[in-house]
PDB file of C-alpha atoms in Angstrom:
ATOM      1  CA  MET A  13      -2.303  -5.523 -24.293  1.00  0.00           C
ATOM      2  CA  PRO A  14      -4.824  -7.863 -22.621  1.00  0.00           C
ATOM      3  CA  PRO A  15      -5.176  -8.023 -18.812  1.00  0.00           C
ATOM      4  CA  GLY A  16      -2.321  -9.886 -17.195  1.00  0.00           C
ATOM      5  CA  GLY A  17       0.132  -8.794 -19.861  1.00  0.00           C
ATOM      6  CA  GLY A  18      -0.983 -11.434 -22.330  1.00  0.00           C
ATOM      7  CA  VAL A  19      -0.168 -14.312 -19.992  1.00  0.00           C
ATOM      8  CA  GLY A  20      -2.658 -17.166 -19.816  1.00  0.00           C
ATOM      9  CA  ILE A  21      -5.520 -18.318 -21.981  1.00  0.00           C
ATOM     10  CA  THR A  22      -7.730 -15.435 -23.048  1.00  0.00           C
ATOM     11  CA  SER A  23      -9.666 -17.441 -25.626  1.00  0.00           C
ATOM     12  CA  ILE A  24      -9.631 -20.902 -27.156  1.00  0.00           C
ATOM     13  CA  ASN A  25      -9.554 -21.043 -30.949  1.00  0.00           C
ATOM     14  CA  ARG A  26     -12.033 -23.236 -32.796  1.00  0.00           C
ATOM     15  CA  GLU A  27      -9.134 -25.067 -34.415  1.00  0.00           C
ATOM     16  CA  THR A  28      -7.765 -26.163 -31.020  1.00  0.00           C
ATOM     17  CA  ASP A  29      -7.601 -29.906 -30.473  1.00  0.00           C
ATOM     18  CA  LEU A  30      -9.126 -30.999 -27.157  1.00  0.00           C
ATOM     19  CA  ASN A  31      -6.784 -33.979 -26.883  1.00  0.00           C
ATOM     20  CA  GLU A  32      -3.816 -31.647 -27.320  1.00  0.00           C
ATOM     21  CA  ILE A  33      -5.059 -29.400 -24.495  1.00  0.00           C
ATOM     22  CA  ILE A  34      -5.643 -32.400 -22.209  1.00  0.00           C
ATOM     23  CA  ALA A  35      -2.150 -33.719 -22.935  1.00  0.00           C
ATOM     24  CA  GLU A  36      -0.607 -30.306 -22.177  1.00  0.00           C
ATOM     25  CA  VAL A  37      -2.503 -30.021 -18.893  1.00  0.00           C
ATOM     26  CA  ARG A  38      -1.381 -33.503 -17.845  1.00  0.00           C
ATOM     27  CA  ARG A  39       2.238 -32.684 -18.751  1.00  0.00           C
ATOM     28  CA  ARG A  40       2.174 -29.496 -16.688  1.00  0.00           C
ATOM     29  CA  LYS A  41       0.505 -31.233 -13.752  1.00  0.00           C
ATOM     30  CA  LEU A  42       3.216 -33.903 -13.716  1.00  0.00           C
ATOM     31  CA  ALA A  43       5.878 -31.161 -13.808  1.00  0.00           C
ATOM     32  CA  GLY A  44       4.655 -29.951 -10.405  1.00  0.00           C
ATOM     33  CA  MET A  45       4.338 -26.489  -8.929  1.00  0.00           C
ATOM     34  CA  PRO A  46       5.911 -23.629 -10.860  1.00  0.00           C
ATOM     35  CA  GLN A  47       9.209 -22.325  -9.507  1.00  0.00           C
ATOM     36  CA  LEU A  48       8.736 -18.596  -9.300  1.00  0.00           C
ATOM     37  CA  GLY A  49      11.740 -17.771  -7.175  1.00  0.00           C
ATOM     38  CA  LYS A  50       9.559 -16.707  -4.270  1.00  0.00           C
ATOM     39  CA  SER A  51      10.396 -17.836  -0.756  1.00  0.00           C
ATOM     40  CA  SER A  52       6.693 -18.174   0.022  1.00  0.00           C
ATOM     41  CA  MET A  53       6.443 -20.911  -2.622  1.00  0.00           C
ATOM     42  CA  VAL A  54       9.390 -22.871  -1.236  1.00  0.00           C
ATOM     43  CA  GLU A  55       9.250 -22.378   2.534  1.00  0.00           C
ATOM     44  CA  PRO A  56       5.918 -21.106   3.887  1.00  0.00           C
ATOM     45  CA  HIS A  57       7.188 -21.049   7.485  1.00  0.00           C
ATOM     46  CA  LEU A  58       9.958 -18.640   6.432  1.00  0.00           C
ATOM     47  CA  GLN A  59       7.431 -16.259   4.900  1.00  0.00           C
ATOM     48  CA  LYS A  60       5.232 -16.466   8.011  1.00  0.00           C
ATOM     49  CA  SER A  61       8.170 -15.512  10.219  1.00  0.00           C
ATOM     50  CA  ARG A  62       8.949 -12.552   7.938  1.00  0.00           C
ATOM     51  CA  ASP A  63       5.327 -11.428   8.068  1.00  0.00           C
ATOM     52  CA  ALA A  64       5.373 -11.653  11.864  1.00  0.00           C
ATOM     53  CA  SER A  65       8.557  -9.598  12.106  1.00  0.00           C
ATOM     54  CA  ILE A  66       7.094  -6.883   9.856  1.00  0.00           C
ATOM     55  CA  ARG A  67       3.912  -6.844  11.923  1.00  0.00           C
ATOM     56  CA  LYS A  68       5.992  -6.474  15.091  1.00  0.00           C
ATOM     57  CA  ALA A  69       8.202  -3.723  13.620  1.00  0.00           C
ATOM     58  CA  TYR A  70       5.291  -1.699  12.196  1.00  0.00           C
ATOM     59  CA  PRO A  71       2.248  -2.328  14.417  1.00  0.00           C
ATOM     60  CA  HIS A  72       0.635   0.974  13.402  1.00  0.00           C
ATOM     61  CA  LEU A  73       0.133  -0.388   9.870  1.00  0.00           C
ATOM     62  CA  PHE A  74      -1.990  -3.363  10.994  1.00  0.00           C
ATOM     63  CA  PHE A  75      -5.442  -3.370  12.575  1.00  0.00           C
ATOM     64  CA  ASP A  76      -5.807  -5.702  15.528  1.00  0.00           C
ATOM     65  CA  SER A  77      -9.460  -6.269  16.403  1.00  0.00           C
ATOM     66  CA  GLN A  78      -8.638  -7.937  19.729  1.00  0.00           C
ATOM     67  CA  LYS A  79      -6.679  -4.871  20.825  1.00  0.00           C
ATOM     68  CA  HIS A  80      -9.749  -2.736  20.113  1.00  0.00           C
ATOM     69  CA  ILE A  81     -12.007  -5.132  22.030  1.00  0.00           C
ATOM     70  CA  ASP A  82      -9.607  -5.137  24.989  1.00  0.00           C
ATOM     71  CA  LYS A  83      -9.713  -1.320  25.110  1.00  0.00           C
ATOM     72  CA  ILE A  84     -13.521  -1.382  25.223  1.00  0.00           C
ATOM     73  CA  ARG A  85     -13.540  -4.002  27.978  1.00  0.00           C
ATOM     74  CA  GLU A  86     -11.094  -1.920  29.999  1.00  0.00           C
ATOM     75  CA  PHE A  87     -13.237   1.190  29.444  1.00  0.00           C
ATOM     76  CA  LYS A  88     -16.335  -0.696  30.625  1.00  0.00           C
ATOM     77  CA  THR A  89     -14.616  -1.745  33.855  1.00  0.00           C
ATOM     78  CA  THR A  90     -13.473   1.809  34.611  1.00  0.00           C
ATOM     79  CA  ASN A  91     -16.851   3.374  33.691  1.00  0.00           C
ATOM     80  CA  PRO A  92     -19.715   1.328  35.159  1.00  0.00           C
ATOM     81  CA  ASN A  93     -22.325   3.721  33.666  1.00  0.00           C
ATOM     82  CA  TYR A  94     -21.211   2.880  30.102  1.00  0.00           C
ATOM     83  CA  ASN A  95     -24.086   1.250  28.233  1.00  0.00           C
ATOM     84  CA  PRO A  96     -23.706   0.999  24.443  1.00  0.00           C
TER      85      PRO A  96
END
């Protein structure tokens, strides 16, 4: 089985007609975005709110660089001899 489960173009045969490919691409472009049944494809703001709620519920799973920087700044104010 090829990568991707055989989905997509893996090679173009010599017998392929360029005009046929161009017509197919135009037809698919006019059809619009594919409907994959994913909420992120339909309503991006809904997916962003879900991501935010997961981040809030499980903060230990996400790295927050600003939180780390704030800890260092606080350490520097409490320890004036700190010199990195």
